[in-house]
Short mmCIF file of C-alpha atoms in Angstrom, two decimals:
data_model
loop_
_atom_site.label_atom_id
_atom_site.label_comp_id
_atom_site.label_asym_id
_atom_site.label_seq_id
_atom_site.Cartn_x
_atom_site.Cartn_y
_atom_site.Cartn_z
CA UNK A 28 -1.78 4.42 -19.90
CA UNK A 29 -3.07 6.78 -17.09
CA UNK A 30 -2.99 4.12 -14.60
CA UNK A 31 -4.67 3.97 -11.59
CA UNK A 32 -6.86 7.54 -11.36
CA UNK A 33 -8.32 8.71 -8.06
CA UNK A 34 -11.09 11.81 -8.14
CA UNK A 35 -11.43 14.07 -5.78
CA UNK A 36 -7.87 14.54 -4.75
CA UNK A 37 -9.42 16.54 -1.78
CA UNK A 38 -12.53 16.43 -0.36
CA UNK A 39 -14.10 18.11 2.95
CA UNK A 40 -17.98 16.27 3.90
CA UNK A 41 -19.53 17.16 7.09
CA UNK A 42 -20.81 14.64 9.79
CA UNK A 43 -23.68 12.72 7.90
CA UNK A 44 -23.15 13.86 4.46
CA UNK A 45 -22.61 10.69 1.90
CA UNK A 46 -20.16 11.26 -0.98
CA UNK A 47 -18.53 8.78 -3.62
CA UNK A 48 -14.75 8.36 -4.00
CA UNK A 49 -14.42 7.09 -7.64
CA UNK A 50 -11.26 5.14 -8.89
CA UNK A 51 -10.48 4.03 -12.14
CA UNK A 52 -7.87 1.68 -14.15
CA UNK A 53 -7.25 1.54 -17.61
CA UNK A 54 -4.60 -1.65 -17.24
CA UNK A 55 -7.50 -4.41 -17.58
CA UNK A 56 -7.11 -5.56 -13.96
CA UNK A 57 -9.39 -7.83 -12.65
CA UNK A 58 -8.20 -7.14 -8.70
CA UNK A 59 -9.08 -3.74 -7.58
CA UNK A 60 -8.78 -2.30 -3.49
CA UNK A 61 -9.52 0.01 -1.04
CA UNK A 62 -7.06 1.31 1.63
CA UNK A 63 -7.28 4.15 4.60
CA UNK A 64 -3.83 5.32 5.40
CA UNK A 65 -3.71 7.34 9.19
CA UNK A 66 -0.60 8.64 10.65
CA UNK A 67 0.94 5.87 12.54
CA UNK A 68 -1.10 3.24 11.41
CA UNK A 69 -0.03 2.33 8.03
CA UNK A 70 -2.65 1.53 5.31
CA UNK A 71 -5.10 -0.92 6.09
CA UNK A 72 -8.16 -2.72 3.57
CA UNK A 73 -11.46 -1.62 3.66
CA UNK A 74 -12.52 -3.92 0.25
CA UNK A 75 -11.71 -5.39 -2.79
CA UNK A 76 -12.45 -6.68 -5.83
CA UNK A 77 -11.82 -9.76 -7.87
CA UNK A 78 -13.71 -9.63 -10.83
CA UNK A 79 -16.61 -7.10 -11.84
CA UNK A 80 -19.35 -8.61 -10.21
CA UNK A 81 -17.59 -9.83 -7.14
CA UNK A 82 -16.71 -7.37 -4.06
CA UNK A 83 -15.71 -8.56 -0.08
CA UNK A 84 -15.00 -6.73 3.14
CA UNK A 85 -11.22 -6.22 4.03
CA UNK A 86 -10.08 -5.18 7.39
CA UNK A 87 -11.79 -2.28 8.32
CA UNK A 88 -15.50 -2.22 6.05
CA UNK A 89 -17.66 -0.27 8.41
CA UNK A 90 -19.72 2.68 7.25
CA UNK A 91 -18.37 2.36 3.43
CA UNK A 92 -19.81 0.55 0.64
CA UNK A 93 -18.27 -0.82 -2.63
CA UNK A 94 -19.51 -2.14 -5.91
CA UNK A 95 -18.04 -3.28 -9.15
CA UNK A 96 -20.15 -3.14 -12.34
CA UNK A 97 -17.39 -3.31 -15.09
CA UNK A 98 -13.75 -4.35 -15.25
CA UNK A 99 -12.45 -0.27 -14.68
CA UNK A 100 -14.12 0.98 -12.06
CA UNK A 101 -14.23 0.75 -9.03
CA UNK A 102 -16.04 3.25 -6.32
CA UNK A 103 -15.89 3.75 -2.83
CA UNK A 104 -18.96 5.08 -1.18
CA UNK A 105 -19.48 7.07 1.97
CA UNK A 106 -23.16 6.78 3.05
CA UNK A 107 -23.19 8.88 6.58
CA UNK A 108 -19.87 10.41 7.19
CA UNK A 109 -17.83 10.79 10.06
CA UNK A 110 -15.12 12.17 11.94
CA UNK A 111 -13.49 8.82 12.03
CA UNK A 112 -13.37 8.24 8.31
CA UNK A 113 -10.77 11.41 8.02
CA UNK A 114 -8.15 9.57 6.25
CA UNK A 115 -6.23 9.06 3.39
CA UNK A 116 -7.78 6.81 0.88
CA UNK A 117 -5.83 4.98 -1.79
CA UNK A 118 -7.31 2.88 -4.59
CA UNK A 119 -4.83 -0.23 -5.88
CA UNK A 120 -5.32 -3.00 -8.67
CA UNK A 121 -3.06 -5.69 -9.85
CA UNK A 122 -3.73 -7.95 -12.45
CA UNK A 123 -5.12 -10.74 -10.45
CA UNK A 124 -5.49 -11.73 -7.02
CA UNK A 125 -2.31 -13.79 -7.35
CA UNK A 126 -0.57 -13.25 -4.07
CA UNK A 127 2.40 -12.62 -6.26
CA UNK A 128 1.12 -9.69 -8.22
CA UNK A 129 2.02 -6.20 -7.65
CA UNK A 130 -0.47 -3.77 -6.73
CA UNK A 131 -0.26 -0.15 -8.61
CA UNK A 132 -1.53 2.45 -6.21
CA UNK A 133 -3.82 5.66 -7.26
CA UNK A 134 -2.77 9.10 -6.26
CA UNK A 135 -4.68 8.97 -3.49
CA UNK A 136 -8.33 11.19 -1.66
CA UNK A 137 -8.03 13.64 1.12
CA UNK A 138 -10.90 13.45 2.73
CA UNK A 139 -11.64 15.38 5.92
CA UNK A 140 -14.95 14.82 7.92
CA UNK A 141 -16.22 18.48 10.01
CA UNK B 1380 -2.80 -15.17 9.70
CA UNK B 1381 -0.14 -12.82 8.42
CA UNK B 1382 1.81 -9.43 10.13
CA UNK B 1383 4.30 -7.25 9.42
CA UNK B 1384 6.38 -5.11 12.07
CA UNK B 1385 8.63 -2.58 10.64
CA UNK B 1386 11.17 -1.61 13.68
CA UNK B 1387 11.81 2.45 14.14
CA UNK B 1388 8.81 4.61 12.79
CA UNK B 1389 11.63 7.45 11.97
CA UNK B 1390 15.29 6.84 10.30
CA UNK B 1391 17.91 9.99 9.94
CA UNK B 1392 20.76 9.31 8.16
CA UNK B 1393 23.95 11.43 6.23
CA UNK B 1394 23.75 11.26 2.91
CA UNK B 1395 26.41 9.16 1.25
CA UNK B 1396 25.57 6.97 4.24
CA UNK B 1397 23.94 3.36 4.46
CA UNK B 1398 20.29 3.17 4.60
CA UNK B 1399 19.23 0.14 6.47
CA UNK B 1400 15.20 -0.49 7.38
CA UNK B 1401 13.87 -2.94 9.29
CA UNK B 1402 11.17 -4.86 8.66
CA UNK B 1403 9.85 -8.39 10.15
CA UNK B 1404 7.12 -10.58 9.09
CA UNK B 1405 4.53 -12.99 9.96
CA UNK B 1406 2.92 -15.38 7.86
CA UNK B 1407 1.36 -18.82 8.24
CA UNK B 1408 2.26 -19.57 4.64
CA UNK B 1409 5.76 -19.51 2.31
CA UNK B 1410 5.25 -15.45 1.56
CA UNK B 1411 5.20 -12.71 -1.17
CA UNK B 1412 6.64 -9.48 0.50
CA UNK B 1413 6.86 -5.98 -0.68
CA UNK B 1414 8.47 -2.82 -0.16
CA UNK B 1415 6.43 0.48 -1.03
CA UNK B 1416 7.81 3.72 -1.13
CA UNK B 1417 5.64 7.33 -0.49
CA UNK B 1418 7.09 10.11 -1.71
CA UNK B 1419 5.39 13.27 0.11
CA UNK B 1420 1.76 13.41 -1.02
CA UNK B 1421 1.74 10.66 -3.58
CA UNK B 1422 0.48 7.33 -3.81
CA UNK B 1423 2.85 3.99 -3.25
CA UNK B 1424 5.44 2.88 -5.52
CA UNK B 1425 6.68 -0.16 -5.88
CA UNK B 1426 10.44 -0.53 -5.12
CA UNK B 1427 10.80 -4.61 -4.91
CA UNK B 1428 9.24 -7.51 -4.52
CA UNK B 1429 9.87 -11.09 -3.21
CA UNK B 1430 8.39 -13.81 -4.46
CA UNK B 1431 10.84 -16.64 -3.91
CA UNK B 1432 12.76 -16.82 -6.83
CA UNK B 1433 15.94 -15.42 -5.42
CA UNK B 1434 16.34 -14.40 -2.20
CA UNK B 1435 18.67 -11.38 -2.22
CA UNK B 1436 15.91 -9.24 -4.34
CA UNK B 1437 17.13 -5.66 -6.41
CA UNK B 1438 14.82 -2.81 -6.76
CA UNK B 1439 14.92 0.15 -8.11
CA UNK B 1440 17.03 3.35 -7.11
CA UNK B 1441 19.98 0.96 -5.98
CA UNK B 1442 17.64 -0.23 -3.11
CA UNK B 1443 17.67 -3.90 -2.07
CA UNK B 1444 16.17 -6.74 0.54
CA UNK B 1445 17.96 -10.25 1.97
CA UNK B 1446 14.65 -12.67 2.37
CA UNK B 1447 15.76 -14.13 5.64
CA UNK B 1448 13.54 -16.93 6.47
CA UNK B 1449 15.44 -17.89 9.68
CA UNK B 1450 14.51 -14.76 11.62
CA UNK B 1451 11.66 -14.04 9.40
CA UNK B 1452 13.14 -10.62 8.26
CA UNK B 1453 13.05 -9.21 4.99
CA UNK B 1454 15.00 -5.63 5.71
CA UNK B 1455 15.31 -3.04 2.92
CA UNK B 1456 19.41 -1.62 1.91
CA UNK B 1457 20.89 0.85 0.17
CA UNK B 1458 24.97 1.50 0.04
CA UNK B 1459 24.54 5.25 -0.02
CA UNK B 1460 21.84 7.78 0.67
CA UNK B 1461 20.86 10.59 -1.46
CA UNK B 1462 18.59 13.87 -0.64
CA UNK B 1463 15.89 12.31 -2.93
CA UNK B 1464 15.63 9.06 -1.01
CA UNK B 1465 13.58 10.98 1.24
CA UNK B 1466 10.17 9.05 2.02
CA UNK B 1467 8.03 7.07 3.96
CA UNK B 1468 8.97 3.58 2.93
CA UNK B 1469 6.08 0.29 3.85
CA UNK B 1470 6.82 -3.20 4.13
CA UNK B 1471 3.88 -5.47 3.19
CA UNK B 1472 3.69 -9.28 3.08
CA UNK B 1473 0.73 -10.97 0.74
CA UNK B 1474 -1.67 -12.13 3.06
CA UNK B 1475 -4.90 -15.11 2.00
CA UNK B 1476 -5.79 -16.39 -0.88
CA UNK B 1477 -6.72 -13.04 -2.85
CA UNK B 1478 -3.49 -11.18 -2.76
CA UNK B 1479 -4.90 -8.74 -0.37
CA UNK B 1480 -1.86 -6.79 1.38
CA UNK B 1481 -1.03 -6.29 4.93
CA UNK B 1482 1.20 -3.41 5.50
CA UNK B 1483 3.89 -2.37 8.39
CA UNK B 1484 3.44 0.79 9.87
CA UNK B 1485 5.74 2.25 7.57
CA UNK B 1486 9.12 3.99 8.01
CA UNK B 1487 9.91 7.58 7.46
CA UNK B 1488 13.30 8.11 6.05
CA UNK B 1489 15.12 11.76 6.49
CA UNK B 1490 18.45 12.18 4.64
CA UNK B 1491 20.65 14.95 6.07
CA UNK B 1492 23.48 16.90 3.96
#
């Protein structure tokens, strides 16, 4: 199993440009996430996933976009970038969204916004 | 609602010496917590998890974490550092009804020969 796959693993945008972060899962996991990681700040939840189909807003949703058409993917769009949304960005899934469950992180996107 | 605070956003320590990391939670329900580990430019890894079955919890790399519900701590041990234990390490605690995770600020360890 490959696991969790993130592409790009680096990416540099400038102000307004859109771009897709793409994330895939080859473990059959229904519950799939979005997190931004910043110096100092942890990683916090932009959105997530329950089910293809099925998508909601996390803690920080503004200016990114999600959608989940089948079971393995799940991508992260950008529609106007910005300086703000220079970050790390991490992709997770667990097999449900049993509180219980461990989450299995991607490799990660470096994004940087000019 | 649910929070985590992880005390000391830096830890130096000898190697061969204890590793101790702080980390306290809140949470409105009984809770799930986790502790992640980052090795430079990777994604998380899971080191343990608690999920009330036992409440001394083993991980892996001889790490371990004492669920304390008294003072709401769930800090992360290990008897004796070595140079690869180097990391930033996250405490996270379950949060809601979808598993969604709420992470610390995290914990950058340094080990020192």
């Amino acid at each position: 199993n490959a696991g969790v796959t993130q592409t790009p693993k680096f990416q540099v945008l400038k102000t307004g440009q859109s771009m897709t972060l793409q994330c895939a899962q080859d473990m059959n996991h229904e519950y799939m996430s979005w997190y931004r990681q910043d110096p100092g700040m942890g990683l916090r939840l932009i959105h997530y996933s329950v089910g293809a189909g099925i998508t909601d807003q996390g803690e920080v949703p503004n200016g990114y976009n999600v959608s989940r058409s089948t079971t393995e993917d799940f991508p992260l769009r950008l529609l106007s970038a910005a300086p703000s949304q220079t970050s790390v960005y991490f992709c997770a899934s667990s097999y449900s969204g049993q509180r219980y469950n461990e989450q299995f992180f991607g490799p990660g996107t470096r994004l940087t916004v000019l | 609602a649910q929070s985590v605070t992880q005390l000391g956003s830096h830890v130096s320590v000898s190697e061969g010496a204890l590793v101790l990391l702080r980390c306290n939670y809140s949470s409105s329900v009984p809770p799930y917590l986790f502790w992640y580990v980052q090795y430079p430019n990777q994604g998380l890894q899971l080191l343990l998890k608690y999920t009330s079955a036992a409440t001394l919890v083993k991980g892996i790399n001889g790490f371990e974490a004492e669920f304390k519900k008294s003072e709401t701590s769930f800090h992360l041990t290990k008897p004796s550092a070595h140079m690869s234990d180097a990391a930033e390490y996250f405490c996270a605690v379950s949060g809601g009804s979808q598993g969604n995770l709420i992470f610390g600020k995290g914990t950058k360890l340094s080990v020192k020969p």
